[in-house]
Coordinates of C-alpha atoms (C1' of nucleotides) in Angstrom, one line a residue:
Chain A
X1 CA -16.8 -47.3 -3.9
X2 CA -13.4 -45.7 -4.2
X3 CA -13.2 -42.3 -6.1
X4 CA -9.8 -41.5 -7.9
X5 CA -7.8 -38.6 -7.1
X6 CA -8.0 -35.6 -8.8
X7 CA -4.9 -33.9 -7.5
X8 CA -2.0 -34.4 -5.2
X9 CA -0.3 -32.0 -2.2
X10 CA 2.6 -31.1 -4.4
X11 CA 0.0 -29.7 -7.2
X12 CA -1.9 -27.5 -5.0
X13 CA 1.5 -26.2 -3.9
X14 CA 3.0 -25.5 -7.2
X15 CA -0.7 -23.8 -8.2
X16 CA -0.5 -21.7 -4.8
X17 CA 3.0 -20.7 -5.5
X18 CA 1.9 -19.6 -9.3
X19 CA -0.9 -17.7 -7.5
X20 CA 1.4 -15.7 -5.2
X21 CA 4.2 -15.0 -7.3
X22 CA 1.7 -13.8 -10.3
X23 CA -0.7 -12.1 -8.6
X24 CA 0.3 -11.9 -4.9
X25 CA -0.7 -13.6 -1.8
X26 CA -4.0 -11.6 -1.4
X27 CA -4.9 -13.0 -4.3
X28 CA -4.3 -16.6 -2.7
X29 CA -7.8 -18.0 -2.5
X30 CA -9.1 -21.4 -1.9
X31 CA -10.9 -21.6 -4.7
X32 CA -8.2 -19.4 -6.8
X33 CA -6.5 -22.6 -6.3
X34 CA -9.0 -25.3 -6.6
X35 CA -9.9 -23.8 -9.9
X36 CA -5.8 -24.1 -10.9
X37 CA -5.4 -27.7 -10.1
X38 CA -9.4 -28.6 -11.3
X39 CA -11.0 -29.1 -8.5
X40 CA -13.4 -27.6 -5.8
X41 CA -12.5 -25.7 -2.6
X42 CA -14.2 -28.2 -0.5
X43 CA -11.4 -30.9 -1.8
X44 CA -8.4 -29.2 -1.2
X45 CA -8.9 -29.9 2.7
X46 CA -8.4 -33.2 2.0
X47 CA -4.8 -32.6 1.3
X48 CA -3.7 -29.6 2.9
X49 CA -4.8 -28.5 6.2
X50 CA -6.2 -25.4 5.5
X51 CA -4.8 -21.8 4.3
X52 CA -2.2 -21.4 7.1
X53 CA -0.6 -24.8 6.4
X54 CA -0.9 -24.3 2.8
X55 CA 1.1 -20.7 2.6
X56 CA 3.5 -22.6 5.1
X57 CA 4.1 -25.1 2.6
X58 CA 4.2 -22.3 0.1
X59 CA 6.8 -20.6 1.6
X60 CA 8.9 -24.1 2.4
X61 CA 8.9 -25.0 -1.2
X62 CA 9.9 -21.5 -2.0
X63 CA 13.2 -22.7 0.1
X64 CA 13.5 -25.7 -0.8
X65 CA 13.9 -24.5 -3.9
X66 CA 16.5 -21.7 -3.4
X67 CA 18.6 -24.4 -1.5
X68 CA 18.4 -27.0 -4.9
X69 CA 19.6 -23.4 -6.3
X70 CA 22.5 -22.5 -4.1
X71 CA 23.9 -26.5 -4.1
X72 CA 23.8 -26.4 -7.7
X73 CA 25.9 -22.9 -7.7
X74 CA 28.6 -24.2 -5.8
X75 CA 29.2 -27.7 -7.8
X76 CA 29.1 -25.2 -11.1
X77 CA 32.2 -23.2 -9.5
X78 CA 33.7 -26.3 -7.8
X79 CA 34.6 -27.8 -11.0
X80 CA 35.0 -24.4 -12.5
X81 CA 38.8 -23.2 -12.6
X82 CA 39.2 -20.5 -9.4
X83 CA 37.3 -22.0 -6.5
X84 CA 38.4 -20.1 -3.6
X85 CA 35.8 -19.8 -1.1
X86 CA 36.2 -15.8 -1.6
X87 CA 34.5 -16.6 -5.1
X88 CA 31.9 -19.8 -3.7
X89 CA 30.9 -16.9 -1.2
X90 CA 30.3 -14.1 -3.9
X91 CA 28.8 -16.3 -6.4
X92 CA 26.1 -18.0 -3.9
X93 CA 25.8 -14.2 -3.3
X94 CA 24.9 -13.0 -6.2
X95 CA 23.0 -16.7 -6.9
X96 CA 20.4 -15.6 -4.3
X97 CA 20.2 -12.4 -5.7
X98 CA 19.0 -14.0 -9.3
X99 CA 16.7 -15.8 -7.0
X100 CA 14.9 -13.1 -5.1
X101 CA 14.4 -11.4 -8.3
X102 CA 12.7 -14.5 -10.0
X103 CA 10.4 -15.3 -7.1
X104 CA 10.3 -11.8 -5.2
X105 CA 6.7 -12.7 -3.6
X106 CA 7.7 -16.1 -2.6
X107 CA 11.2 -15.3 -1.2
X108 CA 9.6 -12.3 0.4
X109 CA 7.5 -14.6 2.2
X110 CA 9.6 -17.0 3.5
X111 CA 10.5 -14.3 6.3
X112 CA 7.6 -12.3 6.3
X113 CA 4.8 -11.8 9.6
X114 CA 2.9 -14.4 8.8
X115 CA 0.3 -16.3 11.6
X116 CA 2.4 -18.6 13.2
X117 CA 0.4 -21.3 12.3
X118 CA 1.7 -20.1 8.4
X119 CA 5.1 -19.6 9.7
X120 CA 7.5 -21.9 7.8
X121 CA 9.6 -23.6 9.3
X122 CA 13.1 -22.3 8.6
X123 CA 14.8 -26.0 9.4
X124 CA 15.3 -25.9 5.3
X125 CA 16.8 -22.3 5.0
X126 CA 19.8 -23.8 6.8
X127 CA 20.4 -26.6 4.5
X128 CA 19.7 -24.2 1.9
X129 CA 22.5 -21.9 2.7
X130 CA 25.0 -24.8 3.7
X131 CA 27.1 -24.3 1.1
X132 CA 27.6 -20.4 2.3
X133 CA 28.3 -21.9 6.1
X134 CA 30.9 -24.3 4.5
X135 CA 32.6 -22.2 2.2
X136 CA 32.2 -19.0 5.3
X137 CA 34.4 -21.9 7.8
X138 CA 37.1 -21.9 5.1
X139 CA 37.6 -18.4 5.1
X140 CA 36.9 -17.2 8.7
X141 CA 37.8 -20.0 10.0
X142 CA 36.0 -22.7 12.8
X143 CA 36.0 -20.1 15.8
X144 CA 33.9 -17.2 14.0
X145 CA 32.4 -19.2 10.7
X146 CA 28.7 -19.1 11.9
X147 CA 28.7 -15.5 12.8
X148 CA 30.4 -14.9 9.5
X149 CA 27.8 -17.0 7.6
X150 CA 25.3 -15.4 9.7
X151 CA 26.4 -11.6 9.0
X152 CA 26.7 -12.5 5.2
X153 CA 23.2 -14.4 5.2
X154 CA 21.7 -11.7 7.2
X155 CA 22.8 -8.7 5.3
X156 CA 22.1 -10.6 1.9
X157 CA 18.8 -11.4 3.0
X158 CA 18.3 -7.8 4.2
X159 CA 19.7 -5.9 1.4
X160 CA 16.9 -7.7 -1.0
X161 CA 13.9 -8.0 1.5
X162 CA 14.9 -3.4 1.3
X163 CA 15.3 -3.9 -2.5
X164 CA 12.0 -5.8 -3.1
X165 CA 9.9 -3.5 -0.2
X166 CA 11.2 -0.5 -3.0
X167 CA 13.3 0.9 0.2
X168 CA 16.3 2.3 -2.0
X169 CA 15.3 5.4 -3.6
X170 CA 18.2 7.6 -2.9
X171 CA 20.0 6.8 -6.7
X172 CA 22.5 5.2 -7.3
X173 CA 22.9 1.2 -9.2
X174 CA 21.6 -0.8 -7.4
X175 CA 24.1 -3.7 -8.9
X176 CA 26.5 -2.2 -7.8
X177 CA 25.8 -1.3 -4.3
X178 CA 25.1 -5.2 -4.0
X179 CA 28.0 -6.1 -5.4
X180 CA 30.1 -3.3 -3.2
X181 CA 28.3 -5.0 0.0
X182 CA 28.9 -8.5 -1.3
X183 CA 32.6 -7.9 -1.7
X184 CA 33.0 -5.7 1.5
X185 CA 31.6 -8.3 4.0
X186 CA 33.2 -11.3 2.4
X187 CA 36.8 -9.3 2.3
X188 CA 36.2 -8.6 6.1
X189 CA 35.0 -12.2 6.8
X190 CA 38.8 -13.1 5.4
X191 CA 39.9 -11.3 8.8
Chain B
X1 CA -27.2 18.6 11.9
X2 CA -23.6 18.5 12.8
X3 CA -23.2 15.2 15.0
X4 CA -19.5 15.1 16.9
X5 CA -16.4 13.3 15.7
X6 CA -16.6 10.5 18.1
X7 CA -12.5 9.0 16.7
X8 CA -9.9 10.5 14.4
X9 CA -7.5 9.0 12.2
X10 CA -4.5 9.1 14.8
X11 CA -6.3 6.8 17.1
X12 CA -7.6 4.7 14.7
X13 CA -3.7 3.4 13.5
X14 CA -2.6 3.8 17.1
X15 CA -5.3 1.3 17.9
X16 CA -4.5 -1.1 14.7
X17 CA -1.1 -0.7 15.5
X18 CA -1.7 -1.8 19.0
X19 CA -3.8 -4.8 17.8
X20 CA -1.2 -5.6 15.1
X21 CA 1.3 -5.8 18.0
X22 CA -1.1 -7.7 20.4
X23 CA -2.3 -10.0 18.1
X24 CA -1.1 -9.9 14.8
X25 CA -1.9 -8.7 11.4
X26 CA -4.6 -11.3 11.1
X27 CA -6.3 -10.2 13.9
X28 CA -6.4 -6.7 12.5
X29 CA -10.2 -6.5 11.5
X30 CA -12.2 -3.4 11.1
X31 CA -14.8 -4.2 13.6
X32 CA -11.5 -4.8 16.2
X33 CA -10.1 -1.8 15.3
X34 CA -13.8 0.2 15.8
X35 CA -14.4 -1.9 19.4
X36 CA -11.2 -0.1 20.5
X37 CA -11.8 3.3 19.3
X38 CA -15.3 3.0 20.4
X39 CA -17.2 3.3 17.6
X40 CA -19.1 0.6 14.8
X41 CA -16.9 -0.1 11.5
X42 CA -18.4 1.3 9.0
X43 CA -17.5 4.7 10.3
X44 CA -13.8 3.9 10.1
X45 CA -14.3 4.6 6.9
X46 CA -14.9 8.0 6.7
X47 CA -11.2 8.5 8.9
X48 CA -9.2 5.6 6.5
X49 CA -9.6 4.6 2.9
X50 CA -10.1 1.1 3.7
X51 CA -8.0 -1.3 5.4
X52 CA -5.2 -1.6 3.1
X53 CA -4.8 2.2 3.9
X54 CA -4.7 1.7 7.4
X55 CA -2.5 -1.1 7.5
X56 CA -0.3 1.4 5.3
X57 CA -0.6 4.0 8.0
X58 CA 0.2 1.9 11.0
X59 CA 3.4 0.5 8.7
X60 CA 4.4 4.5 8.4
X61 CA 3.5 5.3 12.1
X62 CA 5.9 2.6 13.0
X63 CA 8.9 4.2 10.3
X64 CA 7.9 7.2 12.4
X65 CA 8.3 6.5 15.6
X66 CA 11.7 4.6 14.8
X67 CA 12.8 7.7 13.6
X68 CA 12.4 9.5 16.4
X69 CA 14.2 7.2 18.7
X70 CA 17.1 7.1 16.3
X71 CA 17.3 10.6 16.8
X72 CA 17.0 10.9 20.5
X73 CA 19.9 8.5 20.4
X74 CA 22.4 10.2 18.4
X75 CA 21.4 12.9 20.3
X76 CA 22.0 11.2 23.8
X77 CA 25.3 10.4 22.7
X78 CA 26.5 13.5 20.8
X79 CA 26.3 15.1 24.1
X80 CA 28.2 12.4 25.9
X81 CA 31.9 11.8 26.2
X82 CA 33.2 9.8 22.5
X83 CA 31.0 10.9 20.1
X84 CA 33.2 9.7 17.4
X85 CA 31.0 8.5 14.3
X86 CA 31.9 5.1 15.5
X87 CA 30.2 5.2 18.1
X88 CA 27.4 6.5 17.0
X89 CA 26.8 3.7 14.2
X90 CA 26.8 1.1 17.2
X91 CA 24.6 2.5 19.1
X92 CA 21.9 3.4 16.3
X93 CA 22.6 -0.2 15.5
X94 CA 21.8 -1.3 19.4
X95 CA 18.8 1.0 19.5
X96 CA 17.6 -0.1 16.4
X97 CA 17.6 -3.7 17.3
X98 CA 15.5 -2.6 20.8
X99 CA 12.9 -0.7 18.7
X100 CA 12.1 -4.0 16.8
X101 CA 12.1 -6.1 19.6
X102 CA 9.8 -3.8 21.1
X103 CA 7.3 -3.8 18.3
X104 CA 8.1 -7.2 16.6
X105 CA 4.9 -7.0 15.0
X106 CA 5.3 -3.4 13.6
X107 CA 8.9 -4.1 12.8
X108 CA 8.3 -6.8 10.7
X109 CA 5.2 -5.4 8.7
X110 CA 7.5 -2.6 7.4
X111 CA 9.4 -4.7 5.1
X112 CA 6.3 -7.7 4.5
X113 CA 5.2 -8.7 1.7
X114 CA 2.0 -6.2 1.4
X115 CA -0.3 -5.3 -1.7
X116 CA 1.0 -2.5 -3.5
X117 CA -2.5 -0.8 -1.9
X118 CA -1.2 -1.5 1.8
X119 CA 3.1 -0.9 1.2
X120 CA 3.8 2.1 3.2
X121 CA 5.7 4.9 1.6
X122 CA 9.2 4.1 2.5
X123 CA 10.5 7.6 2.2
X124 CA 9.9 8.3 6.0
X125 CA 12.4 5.0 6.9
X126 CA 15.1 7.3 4.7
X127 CA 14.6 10.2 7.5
X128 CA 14.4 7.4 10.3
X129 CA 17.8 6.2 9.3
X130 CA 19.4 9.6 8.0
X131 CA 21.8 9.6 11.1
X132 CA 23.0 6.4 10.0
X133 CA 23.7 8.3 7.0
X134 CA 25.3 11.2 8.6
X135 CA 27.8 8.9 11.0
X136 CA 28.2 6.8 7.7
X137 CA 29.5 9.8 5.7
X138 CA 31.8 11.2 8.5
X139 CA 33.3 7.3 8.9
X140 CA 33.9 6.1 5.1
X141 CA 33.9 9.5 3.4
X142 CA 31.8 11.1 1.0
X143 CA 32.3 8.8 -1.8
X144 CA 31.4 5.7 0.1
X145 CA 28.7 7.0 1.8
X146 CA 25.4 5.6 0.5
X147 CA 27.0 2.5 -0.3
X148 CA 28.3 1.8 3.6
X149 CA 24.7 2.8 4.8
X150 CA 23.0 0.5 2.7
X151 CA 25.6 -2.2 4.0
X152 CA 25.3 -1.8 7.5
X153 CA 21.1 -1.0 7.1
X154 CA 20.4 -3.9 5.1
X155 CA 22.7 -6.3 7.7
X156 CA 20.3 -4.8 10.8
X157 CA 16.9 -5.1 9.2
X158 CA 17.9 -9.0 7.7
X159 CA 19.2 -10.0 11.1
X160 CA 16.5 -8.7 12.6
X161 CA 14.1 -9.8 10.3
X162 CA 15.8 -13.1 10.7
X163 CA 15.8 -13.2 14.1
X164 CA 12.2 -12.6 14.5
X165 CA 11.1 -15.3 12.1
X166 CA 13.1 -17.7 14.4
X167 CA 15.5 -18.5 11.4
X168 CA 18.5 -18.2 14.0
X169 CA 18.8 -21.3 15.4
X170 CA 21.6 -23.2 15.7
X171 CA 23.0 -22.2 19.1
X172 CA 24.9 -19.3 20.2
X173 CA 24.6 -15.9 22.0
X174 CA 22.0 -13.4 19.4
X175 CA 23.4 -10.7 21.5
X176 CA 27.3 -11.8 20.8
X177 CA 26.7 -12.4 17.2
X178 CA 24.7 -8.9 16.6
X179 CA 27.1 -7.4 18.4
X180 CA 30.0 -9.1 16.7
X181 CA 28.5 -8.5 13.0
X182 CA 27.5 -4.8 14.2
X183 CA 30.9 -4.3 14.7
X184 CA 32.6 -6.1 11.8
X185 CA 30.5 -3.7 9.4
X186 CA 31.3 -0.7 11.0
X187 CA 34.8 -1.2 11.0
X188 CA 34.9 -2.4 7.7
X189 CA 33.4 0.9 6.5
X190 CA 36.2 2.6 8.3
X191 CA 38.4 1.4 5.2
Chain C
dA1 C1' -12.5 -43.1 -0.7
dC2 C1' -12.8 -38.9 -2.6
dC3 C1' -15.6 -35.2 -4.5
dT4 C1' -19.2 -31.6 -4.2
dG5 C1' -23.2 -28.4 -3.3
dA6 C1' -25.1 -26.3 0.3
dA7 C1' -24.7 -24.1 4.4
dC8 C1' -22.5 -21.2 8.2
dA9 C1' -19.6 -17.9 10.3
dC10 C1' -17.0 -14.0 9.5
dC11 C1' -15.1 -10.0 7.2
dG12 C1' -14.7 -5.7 4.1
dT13 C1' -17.4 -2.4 2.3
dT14 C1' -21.5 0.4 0.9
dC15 C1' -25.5 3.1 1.8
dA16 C1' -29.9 4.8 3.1
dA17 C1' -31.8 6.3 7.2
dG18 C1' -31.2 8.4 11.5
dT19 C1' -29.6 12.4 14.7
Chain D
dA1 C1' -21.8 16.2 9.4
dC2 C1' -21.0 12.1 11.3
dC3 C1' -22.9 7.7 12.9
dT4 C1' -25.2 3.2 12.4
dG5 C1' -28.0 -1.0 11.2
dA6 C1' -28.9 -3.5 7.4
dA7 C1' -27.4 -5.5 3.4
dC8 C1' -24.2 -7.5 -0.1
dA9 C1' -20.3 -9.9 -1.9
dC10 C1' -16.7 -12.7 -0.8
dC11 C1' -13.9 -16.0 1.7
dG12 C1' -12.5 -20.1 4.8
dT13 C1' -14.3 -24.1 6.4
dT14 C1' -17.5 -28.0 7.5
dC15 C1' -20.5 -31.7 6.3
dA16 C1' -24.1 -34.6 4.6
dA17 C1' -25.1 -36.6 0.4
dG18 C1' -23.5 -38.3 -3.8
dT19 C1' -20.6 -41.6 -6.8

DNA sequence: ACCTGAACACCGTTCAAGT
DNA sequence: ACCTGAACACCGTTCAAGT
């Protein structure tokens, strides 16, 4: 006698997200999220393997989602008046920025020590940041546009993972600084 | 009756961070920990708060002993031959990319995504990296200062952070492009 | 075919009782 | 004064029994 579903992989993800970014993933319980999408611990097994596999899929929608983000960015500034790659580079910049700052736990777990078995994998953060590669090629060039994309994502990445950990304390805007970085490394990407 | 302290706070984060870096934060359980310091878990409590507080502790501990290395280094080559601040930036850089390559584990847990309860005070990574600070003040000036250490900081901890979630991945030399990245920011802070 | 209560193993933490 | 076994609450996971 066949039983009707009562939730799907995609809702238990969206509840675990809402559970991580609201009340962090300590708070990430089984049956915190059973209770969100209606239904007992036991079932969620059914659809996701178990924890591990459901923080990696977590942290993989997370991306997902910050790559729909960034592809979005650069068709706004494509059809926009000045697109240079200098201004594609320091908008997707500044895009990820808005980002981390909406969804600091989830983007903080995309590269965080998880269990390898809860390790996402980062296959998606490359087609997320695409457009940064593409527009990085125009301006540095084929022979040195991965190391540029990769010093831009890196530092980008770094500056907020430092931002969100509370790691700048010493004054100072914080705006600014990130948009004195932003400009600095994309200026010296141009050489 | 006085009965003998049997462990003391010291080597109960030296053996957590020793498990951390074995076997992960996961595998950080009290009872572990006790095993290694020879003694039964609930005395672990009278040493450490609980075990957010010790995962905070072994976070510090690493900050700490980071700090010391990037000390010994400037040192090491302030007494060399070319101790312009150039070369000092490159190879704090270097060393600092060893240290988290050394203690992946420890690395990575400074900057994860912790309860507020378990976050180390990040006020200790600010004496770890003053002589980043110091080189960065003598190379882009006073003004400039904070700003260029931030830069090149938040570049080394998201590559490395990067590059020990495996999110480097499409081909090429790590070495070559930390090395070529180390040197682009450094440079760039020369202007 | 999926859902669930019950059960199990394990972990963090507390505390009364030992020495 | 510190140590420990016992106990408790909680969590991840499994599974037989329900529908």
């Amino acid at each position: 006698m066949p039983a009707p579903e009562r939730t799907t992989p995609d809702a238990i993800v969206a509840a675990g997200r809402a559970i991580v970014e609201d009340r962090g993933l300590d708070a990430l319980t089984m049956s915190a999220v059973a209770e969100r999408v209606g239904v007992r611990a036991p079932s969620l097994y059914k659809r996701v393997g178990d924890r591990d596999a459901l923080v990696r899929g977590i942290a993989e929608s997370t991306v997902d989602d910050l790559g729909a983000r960034m592809h979005a960015a650069v068709e706004q500034v494509e059809t926009g008046a000045g697109d240079c790659p200098r201004d594609v580079l320091i908008t997707l910049g500044h895009e990820l920025r808005e980002f981390a700052h909406e969804y600091p736990n989830g983007f903080r777990l995309i590269f965080g020590p998880l269990s390898a078995a809860a390790r996402p994998d980062l296959a998606a953060l490359w087609r997320a940041t695409r457009p940064m590669l593409d527009a990085a090629t125009e301006l540095a060039g084929e022979v040195h546009a991965l190391e540029a994309a990769r010093t831009l994502t890196a530092w980008a990445n770094g500056f907020l993972i430092m931002e969100l950990a509370d790691a700048f304390r010493l004054g100072g805007d914080l705006d600014d600084a990130y948009k004195w970085g932003l400009t600095s490394i994309v200026d010296a990407m141009s050489r």
